[in-house]
GROMACS .gro file of C-alpha atoms in nm:
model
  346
    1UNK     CA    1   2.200   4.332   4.242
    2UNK     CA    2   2.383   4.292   4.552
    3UNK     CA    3   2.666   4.063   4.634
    4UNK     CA    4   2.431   3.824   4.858
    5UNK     CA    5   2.170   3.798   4.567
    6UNK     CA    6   2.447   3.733   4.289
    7UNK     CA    7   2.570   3.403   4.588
    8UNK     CA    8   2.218   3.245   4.618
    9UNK     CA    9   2.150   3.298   4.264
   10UNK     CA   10   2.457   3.145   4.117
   11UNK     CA   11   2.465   2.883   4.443
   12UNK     CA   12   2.108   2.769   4.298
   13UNK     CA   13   2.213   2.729   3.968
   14UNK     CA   14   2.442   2.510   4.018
   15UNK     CA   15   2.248   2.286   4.247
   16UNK     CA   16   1.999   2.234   3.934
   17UNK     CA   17   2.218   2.194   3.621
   18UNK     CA   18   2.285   1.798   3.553
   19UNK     CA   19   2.457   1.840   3.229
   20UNK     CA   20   2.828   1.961   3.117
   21UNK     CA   21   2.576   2.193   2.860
   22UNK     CA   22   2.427   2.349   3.129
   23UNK     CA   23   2.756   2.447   3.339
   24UNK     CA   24   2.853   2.635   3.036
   25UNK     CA   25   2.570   2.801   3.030
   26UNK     CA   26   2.609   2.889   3.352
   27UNK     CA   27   2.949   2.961   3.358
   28UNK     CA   28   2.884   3.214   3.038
   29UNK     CA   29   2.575   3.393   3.264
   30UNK     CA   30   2.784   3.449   3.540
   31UNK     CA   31   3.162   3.498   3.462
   32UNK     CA   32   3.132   3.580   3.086
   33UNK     CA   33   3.336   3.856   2.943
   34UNK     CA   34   3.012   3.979   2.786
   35UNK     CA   35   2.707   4.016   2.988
   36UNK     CA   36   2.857   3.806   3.278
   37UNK     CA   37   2.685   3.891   3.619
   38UNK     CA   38   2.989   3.861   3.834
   39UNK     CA   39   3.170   4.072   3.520
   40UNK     CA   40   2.924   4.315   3.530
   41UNK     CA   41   2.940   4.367   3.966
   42UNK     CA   42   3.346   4.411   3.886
   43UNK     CA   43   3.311   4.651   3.639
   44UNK     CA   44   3.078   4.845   3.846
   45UNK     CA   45   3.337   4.827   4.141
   46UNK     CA   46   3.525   5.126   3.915
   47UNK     CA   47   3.261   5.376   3.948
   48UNK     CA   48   3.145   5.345   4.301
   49UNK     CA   49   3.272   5.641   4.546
   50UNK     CA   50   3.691   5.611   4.656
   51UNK     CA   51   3.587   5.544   5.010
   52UNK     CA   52   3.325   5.252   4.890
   53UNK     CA   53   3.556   5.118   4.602
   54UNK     CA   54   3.834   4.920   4.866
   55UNK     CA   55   3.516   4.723   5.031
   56UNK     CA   56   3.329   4.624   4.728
   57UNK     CA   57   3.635   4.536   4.499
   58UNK     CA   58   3.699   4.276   4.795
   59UNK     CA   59   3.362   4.136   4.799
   60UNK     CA   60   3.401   4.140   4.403
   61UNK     CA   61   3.708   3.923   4.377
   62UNK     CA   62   3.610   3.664   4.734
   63UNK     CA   63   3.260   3.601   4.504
   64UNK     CA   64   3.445   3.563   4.165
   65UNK     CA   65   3.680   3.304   4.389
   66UNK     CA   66   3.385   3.143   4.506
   67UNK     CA   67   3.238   3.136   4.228
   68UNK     CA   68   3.524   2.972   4.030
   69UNK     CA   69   3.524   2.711   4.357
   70UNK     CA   70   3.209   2.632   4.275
   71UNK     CA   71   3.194   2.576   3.927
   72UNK     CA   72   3.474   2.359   3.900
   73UNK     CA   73   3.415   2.128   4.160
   74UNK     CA   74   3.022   2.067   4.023
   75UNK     CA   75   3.230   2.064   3.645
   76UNK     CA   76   3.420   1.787   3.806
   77UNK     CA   77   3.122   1.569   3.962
   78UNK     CA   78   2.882   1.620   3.641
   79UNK     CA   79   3.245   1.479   3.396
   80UNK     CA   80   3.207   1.168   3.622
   81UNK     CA   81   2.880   1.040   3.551
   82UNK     CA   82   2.910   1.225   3.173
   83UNK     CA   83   2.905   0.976   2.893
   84UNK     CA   84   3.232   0.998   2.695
   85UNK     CA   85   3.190   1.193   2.375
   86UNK     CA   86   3.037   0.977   2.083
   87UNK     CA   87   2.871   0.732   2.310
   88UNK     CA   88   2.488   0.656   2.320
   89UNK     CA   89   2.291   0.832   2.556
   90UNK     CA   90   2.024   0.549   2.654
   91UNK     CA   91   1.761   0.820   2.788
   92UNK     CA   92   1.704   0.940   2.473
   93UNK     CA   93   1.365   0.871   2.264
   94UNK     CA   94   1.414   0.603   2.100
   95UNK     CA   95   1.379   0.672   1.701
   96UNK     CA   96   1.048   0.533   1.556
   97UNK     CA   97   1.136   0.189   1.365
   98UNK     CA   98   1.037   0.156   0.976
   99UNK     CA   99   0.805  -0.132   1.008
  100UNK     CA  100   0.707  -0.280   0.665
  101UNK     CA  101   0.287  -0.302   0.582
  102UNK     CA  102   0.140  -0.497   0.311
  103UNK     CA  103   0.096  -0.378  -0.008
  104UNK     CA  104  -0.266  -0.201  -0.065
  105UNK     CA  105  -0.250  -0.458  -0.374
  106UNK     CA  106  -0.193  -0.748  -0.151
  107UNK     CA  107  -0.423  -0.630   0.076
  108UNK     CA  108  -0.706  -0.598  -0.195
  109UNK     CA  109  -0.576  -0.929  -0.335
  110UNK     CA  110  -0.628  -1.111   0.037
  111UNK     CA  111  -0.982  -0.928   0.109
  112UNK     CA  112  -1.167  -1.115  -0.258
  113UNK     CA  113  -1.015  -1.419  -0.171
  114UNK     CA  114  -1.152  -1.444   0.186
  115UNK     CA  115  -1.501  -1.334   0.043
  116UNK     CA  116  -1.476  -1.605  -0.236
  117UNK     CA  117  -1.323  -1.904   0.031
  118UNK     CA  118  -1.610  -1.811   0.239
  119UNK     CA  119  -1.836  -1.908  -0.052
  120UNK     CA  120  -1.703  -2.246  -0.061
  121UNK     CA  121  -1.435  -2.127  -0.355
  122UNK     CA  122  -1.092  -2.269  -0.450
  123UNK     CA  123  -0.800  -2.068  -0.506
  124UNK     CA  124  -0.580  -2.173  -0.807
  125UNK     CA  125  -0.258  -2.059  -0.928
  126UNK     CA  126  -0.074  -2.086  -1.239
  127UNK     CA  127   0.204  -2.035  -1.496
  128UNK     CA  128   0.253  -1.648  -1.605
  129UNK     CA  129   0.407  -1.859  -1.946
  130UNK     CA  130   0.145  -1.999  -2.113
  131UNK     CA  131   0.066  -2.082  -2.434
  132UNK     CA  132  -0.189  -1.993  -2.713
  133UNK     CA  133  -0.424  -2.300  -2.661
  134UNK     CA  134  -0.481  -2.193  -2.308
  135UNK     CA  135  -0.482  -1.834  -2.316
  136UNK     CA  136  -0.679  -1.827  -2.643
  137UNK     CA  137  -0.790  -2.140  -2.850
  138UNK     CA  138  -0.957  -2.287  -2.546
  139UNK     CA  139  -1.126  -2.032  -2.456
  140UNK     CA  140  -1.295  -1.975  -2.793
  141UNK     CA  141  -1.065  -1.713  -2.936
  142UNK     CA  142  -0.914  -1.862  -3.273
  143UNK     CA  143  -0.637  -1.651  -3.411
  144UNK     CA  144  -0.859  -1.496  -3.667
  145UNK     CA  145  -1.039  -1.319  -3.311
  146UNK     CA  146  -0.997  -0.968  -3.328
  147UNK     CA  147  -1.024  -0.998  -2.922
  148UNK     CA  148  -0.659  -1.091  -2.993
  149UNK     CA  149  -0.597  -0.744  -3.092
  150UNK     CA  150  -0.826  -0.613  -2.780
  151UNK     CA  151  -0.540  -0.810  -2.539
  152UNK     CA  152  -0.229  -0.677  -2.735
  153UNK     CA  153  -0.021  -0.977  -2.619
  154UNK     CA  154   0.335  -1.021  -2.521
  155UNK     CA  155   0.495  -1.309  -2.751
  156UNK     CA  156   0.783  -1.487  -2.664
  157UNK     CA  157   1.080  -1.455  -2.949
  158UNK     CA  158   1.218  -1.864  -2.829
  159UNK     CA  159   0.925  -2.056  -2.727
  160UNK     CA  160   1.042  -2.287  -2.380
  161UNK     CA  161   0.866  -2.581  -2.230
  162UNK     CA  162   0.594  -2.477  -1.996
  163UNK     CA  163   0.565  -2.612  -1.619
  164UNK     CA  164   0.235  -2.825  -1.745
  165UNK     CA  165   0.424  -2.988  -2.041
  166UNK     CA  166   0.354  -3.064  -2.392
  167UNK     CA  167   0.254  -2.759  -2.515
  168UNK     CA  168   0.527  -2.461  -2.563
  169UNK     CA  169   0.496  -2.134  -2.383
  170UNK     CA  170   0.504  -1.876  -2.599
  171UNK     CA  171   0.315  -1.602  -2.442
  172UNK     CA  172   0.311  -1.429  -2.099
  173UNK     CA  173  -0.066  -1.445  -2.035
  174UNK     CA  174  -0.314  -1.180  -2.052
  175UNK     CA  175  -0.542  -1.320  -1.825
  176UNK     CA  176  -0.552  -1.579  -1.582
  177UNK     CA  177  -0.877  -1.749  -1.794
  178UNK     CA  178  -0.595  -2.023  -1.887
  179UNK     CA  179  -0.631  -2.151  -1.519
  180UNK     CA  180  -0.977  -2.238  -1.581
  181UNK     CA  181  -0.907  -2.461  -1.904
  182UNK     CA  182  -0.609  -2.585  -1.697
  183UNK     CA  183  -0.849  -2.694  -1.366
  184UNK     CA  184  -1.095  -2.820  -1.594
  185UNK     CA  185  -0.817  -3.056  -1.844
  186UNK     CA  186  -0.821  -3.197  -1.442
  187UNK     CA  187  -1.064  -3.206  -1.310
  188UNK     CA  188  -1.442  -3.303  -1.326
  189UNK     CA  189  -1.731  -3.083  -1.245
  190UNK     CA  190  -1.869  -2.954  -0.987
  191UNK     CA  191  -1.611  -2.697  -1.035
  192UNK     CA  192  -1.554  -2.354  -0.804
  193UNK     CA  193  -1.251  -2.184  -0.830
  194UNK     CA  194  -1.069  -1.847  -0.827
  195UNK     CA  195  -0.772  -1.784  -1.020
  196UNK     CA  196  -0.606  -1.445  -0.907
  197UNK     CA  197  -0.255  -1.387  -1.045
  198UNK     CA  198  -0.044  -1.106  -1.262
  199UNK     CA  199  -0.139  -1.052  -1.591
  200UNK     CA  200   0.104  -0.862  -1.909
  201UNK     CA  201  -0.050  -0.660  -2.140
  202UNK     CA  202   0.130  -0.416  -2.459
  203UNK     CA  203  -0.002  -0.103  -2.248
  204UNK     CA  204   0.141   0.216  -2.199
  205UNK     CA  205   0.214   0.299  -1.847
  206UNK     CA  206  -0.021   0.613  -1.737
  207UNK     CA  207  -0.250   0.708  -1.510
  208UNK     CA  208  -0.499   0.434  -1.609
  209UNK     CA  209  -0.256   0.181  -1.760
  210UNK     CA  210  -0.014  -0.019  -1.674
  211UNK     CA  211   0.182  -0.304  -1.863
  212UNK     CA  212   0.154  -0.561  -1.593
  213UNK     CA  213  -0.169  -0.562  -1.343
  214UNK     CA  214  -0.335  -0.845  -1.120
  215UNK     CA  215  -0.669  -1.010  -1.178
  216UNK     CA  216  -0.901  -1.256  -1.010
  217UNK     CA  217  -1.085  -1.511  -1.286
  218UNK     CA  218  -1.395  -1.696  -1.127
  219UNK     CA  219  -1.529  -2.021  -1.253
  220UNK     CA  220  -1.830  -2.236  -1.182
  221UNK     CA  221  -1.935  -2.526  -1.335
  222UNK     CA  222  -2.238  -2.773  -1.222
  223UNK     CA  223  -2.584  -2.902  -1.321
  224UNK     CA  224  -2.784  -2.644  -1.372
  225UNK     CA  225  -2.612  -2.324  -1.297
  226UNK     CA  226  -2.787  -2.064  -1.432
  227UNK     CA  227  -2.743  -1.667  -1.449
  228UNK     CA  228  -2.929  -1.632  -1.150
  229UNK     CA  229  -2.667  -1.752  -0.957
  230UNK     CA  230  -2.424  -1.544  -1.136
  231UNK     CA  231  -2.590  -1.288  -1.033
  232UNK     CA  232  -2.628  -1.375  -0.684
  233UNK     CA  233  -2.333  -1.408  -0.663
  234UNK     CA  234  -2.154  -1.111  -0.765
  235UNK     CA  235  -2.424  -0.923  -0.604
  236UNK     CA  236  -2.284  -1.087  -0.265
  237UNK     CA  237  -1.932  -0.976  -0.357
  238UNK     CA  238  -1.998  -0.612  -0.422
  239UNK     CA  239  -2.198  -0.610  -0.069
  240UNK     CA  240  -1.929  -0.788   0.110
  241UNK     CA  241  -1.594  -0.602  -0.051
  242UNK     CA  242  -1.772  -0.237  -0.078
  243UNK     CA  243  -2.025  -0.181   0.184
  244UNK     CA  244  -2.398  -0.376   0.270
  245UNK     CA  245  -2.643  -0.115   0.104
  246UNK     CA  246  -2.479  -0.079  -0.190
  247UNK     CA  247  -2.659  -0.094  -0.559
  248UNK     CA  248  -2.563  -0.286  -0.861
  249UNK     CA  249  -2.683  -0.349  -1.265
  250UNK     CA  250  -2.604  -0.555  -1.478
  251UNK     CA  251  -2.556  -0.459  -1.870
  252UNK     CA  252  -2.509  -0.681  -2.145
  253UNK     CA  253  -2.154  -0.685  -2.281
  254UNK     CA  254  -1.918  -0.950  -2.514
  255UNK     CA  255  -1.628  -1.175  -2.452
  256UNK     CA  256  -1.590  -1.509  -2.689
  257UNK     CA  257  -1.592  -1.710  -2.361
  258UNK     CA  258  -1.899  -1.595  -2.264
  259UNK     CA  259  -2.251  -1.613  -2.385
  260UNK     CA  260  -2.427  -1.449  -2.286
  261UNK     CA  261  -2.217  -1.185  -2.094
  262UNK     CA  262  -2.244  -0.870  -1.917
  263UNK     CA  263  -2.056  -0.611  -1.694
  264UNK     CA  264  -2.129  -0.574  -1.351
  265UNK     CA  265  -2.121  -0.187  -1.226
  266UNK     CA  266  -2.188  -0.064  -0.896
  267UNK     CA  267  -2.356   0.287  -0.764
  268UNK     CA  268  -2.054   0.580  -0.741
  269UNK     CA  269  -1.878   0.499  -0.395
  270UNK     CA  270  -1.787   0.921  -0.383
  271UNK     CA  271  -2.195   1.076  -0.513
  272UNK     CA  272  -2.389   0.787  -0.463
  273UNK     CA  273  -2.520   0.805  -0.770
  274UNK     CA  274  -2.583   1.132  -0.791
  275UNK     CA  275  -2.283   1.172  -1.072
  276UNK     CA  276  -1.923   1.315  -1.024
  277UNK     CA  277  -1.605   1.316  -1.233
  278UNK     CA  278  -1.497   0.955  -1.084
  279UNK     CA  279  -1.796   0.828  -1.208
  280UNK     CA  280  -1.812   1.055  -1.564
  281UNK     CA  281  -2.130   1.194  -1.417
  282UNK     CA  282  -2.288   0.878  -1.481
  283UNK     CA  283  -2.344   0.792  -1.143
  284UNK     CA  284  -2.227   0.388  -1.186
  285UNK     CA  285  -1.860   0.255  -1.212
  286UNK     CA  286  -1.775  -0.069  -1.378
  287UNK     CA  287  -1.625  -0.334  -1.189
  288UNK     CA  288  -1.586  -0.653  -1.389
  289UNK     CA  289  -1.690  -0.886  -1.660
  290UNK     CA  290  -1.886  -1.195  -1.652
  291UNK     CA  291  -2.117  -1.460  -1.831
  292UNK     CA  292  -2.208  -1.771  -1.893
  293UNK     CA  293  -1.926  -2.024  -1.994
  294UNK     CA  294  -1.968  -2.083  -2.352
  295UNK     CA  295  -2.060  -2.444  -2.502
  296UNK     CA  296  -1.716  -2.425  -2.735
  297UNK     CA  297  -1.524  -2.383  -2.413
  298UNK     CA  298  -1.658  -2.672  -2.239
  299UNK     CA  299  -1.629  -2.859  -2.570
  300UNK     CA  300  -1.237  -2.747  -2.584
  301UNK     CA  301  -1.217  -2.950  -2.189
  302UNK     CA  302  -1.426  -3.249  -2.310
  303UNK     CA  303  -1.720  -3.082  -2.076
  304UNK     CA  304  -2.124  -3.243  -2.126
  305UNK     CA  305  -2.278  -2.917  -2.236
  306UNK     CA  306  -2.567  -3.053  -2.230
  307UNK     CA  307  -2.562  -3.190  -1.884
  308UNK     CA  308  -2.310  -2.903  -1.767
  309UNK     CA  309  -2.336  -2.505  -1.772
  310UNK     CA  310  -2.150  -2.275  -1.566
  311UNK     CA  311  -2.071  -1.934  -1.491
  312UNK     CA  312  -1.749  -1.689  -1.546
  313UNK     CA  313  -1.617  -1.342  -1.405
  314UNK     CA  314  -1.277  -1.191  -1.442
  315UNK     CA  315  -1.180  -0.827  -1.212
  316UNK     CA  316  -0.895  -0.621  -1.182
  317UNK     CA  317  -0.741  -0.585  -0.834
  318UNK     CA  318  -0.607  -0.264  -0.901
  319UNK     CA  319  -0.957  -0.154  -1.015
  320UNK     CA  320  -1.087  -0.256  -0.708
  321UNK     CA  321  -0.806  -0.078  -0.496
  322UNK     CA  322  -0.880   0.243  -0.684
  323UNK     CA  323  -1.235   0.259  -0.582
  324UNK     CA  324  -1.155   0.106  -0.236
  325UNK     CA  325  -0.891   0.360  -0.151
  326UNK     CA  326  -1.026   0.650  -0.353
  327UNK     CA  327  -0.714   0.674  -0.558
  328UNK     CA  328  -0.706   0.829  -0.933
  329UNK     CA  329  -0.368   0.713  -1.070
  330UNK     CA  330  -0.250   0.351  -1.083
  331UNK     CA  331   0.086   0.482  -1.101
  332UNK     CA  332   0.088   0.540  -0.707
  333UNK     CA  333   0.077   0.139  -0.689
  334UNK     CA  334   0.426   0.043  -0.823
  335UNK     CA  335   0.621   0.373  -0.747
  336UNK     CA  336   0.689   0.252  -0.392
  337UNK     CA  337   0.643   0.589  -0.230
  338UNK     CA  338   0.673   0.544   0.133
  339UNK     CA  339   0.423   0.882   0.165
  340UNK     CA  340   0.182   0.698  -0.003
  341UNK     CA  341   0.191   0.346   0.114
  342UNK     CA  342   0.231   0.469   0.452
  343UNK     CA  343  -0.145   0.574   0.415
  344UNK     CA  344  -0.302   0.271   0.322
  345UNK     CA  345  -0.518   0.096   0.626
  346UNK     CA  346  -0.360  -0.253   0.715
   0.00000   0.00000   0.00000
């Protein structure tokens, strides 16, 4: 490379570079000790011919001069407009801020109450204390019940007053079916509520299981309510929350507040009924409980039976999140995993 090419080479360079990173890099190209162009032309001075040698080592040092000119005084006008070291540099991407999303629970939670408002529903809220009248005895489950033993129940060792008075708290519910003795101790029919809320159960905490969970209770009371509007209405709810076309059954079940009741399933969201290991090959997944309110419960709220009849339905929001989302462990709900939440649609 001649001495001309090594200028306009080196001359170029230093035009372009905008950073003190770059003149170093430069700086190592040309004049390093290893490798350096400029170096390189010197060294090479040393084995041209004796009557050559005088000429080029004079070129050599005049460009290494030049070069050193050069550098320096670009050095010096790059330092000037250089941030100082440790300070921002504002043309940098700006990092991504953590924005927070709504639970998938909440979510789930905010989707069946906009179905059920839209039906002309009112949502309800109440204590998580309650006490055995309204989380049992009302609803037709004396202590004797073994459905006492099917809820596993959190006592309370000190009873304390509950937020509705009289009665002492001594439970943390298992179900938010006290709401509806509660509305009803209020109010007279026509009744139409919701009642979503957390719930405690004696459960082990596994893939299926958890301790605490959230439901959604449903109550209707009027003149003559009948099953065929519980069933026209649930029917409505699984085509609104899981998709237009898809199928349902009804098969008979139990629960003391209920006579007659029955589970509502709905056709495999994942085979279509076709059967898969979400489903157990069956080809249906259950979704909730329901049934007609029974006589002793309205009798326990000072309810006509005769002149009143209504209808009942209790579901699990988590339940409902798992087939929504397609999820297999209810674990992935409360470990706050940012990987996972991340996922969920808002």
């Amino acid at each position: 490379m001649t001495v001309d090419q090594i200028r306009s080479d080196f001359q170029s360079a230093l035009a372009a570079a905008g950073s003190l990173d770059e003149l170093q890099k430069i700086r190592d190209r040309f004049a390093g000790r290893k490798g350096g162009v400029i170096t390189a032309f010197m060294k090479a001075v040393g084995a041209a011919p004796p009557d050559e040698r005088r000429a080029l080592g004079a070129q050599a040092n005049a460009l290494k001069t030049e070069f050193e000119a050069a550098w320096t005084m670009r050095m010096e006008a790059v330092s000037a407009t250089a941030a100082p070291p440790g300070a921002v540099d504002v043309t940098l991407p700006a990092r991504r801020p953590l924005v927070g999303r709504r639970h998938p629970l909440t979510i789930v939670r905010e989707r069946v109450e906009d179905i059920f408002l839209g039906m002309g529903y009112e949502v309800v809220d109440g204590p998580e204390l309650e006490d055995d009248w309204h989380n049992f005895e009302a609803l037709n489950i004396p202590p004797e019940h073994p459905a006492r033993d099917m809820q596993d129940t959190l006592y309370l060792a000190h009873p304390v007053p509950s937020a509705g008075g009289g009665r002492p708290a001594t439970l943390l519910r298992t179900h938010t079916s006290g709401m509806q003795i509660r509305y009803m101790e209020s109010y007279a029919p026509p009744v139409r509520i919701i009642a979503p809320g957390r719930v405690y159960r004696r459960d082990n905490f596994d893939a299926t299981h958890t301790p605490m969970f959230a439901q959604v209770e449903g109550l209707v009371v009027d003149e003559g309510i009948t099953l065929g509007d519980l069933k026209g209405t649930l029917n409505a709810f699984a085509r609104r929350f899981f998709d237009a076309d898809v199928r349902t059954r009804f098969r008979p079940s139990f629960f003391p507040y209920t006579e007659p009741s029955a589970e509502l399933d709905v056709e495999c969201i994942v085979c279509h009924g076709k059967g898969c290991p979400l489903c157990k090959q069956s080809g249906w997944i259950e979704v909730l409980g329901c049934g007609m309110v029974h006589p002793a419960v309205f009798e326990a709220v000072h309810y006509d039976a005769e002149k009143y009849s209504g209808f009942a339905f209790g579901v699990g929001i988590e339940r409902l999140a798992l087939l929504l989302y397609g999820i297999d462990d209810i674990r992935m709900f409360y470990e706050n995993d940012l990987r996972f939440l991340d996922q969920v649609p808002l």
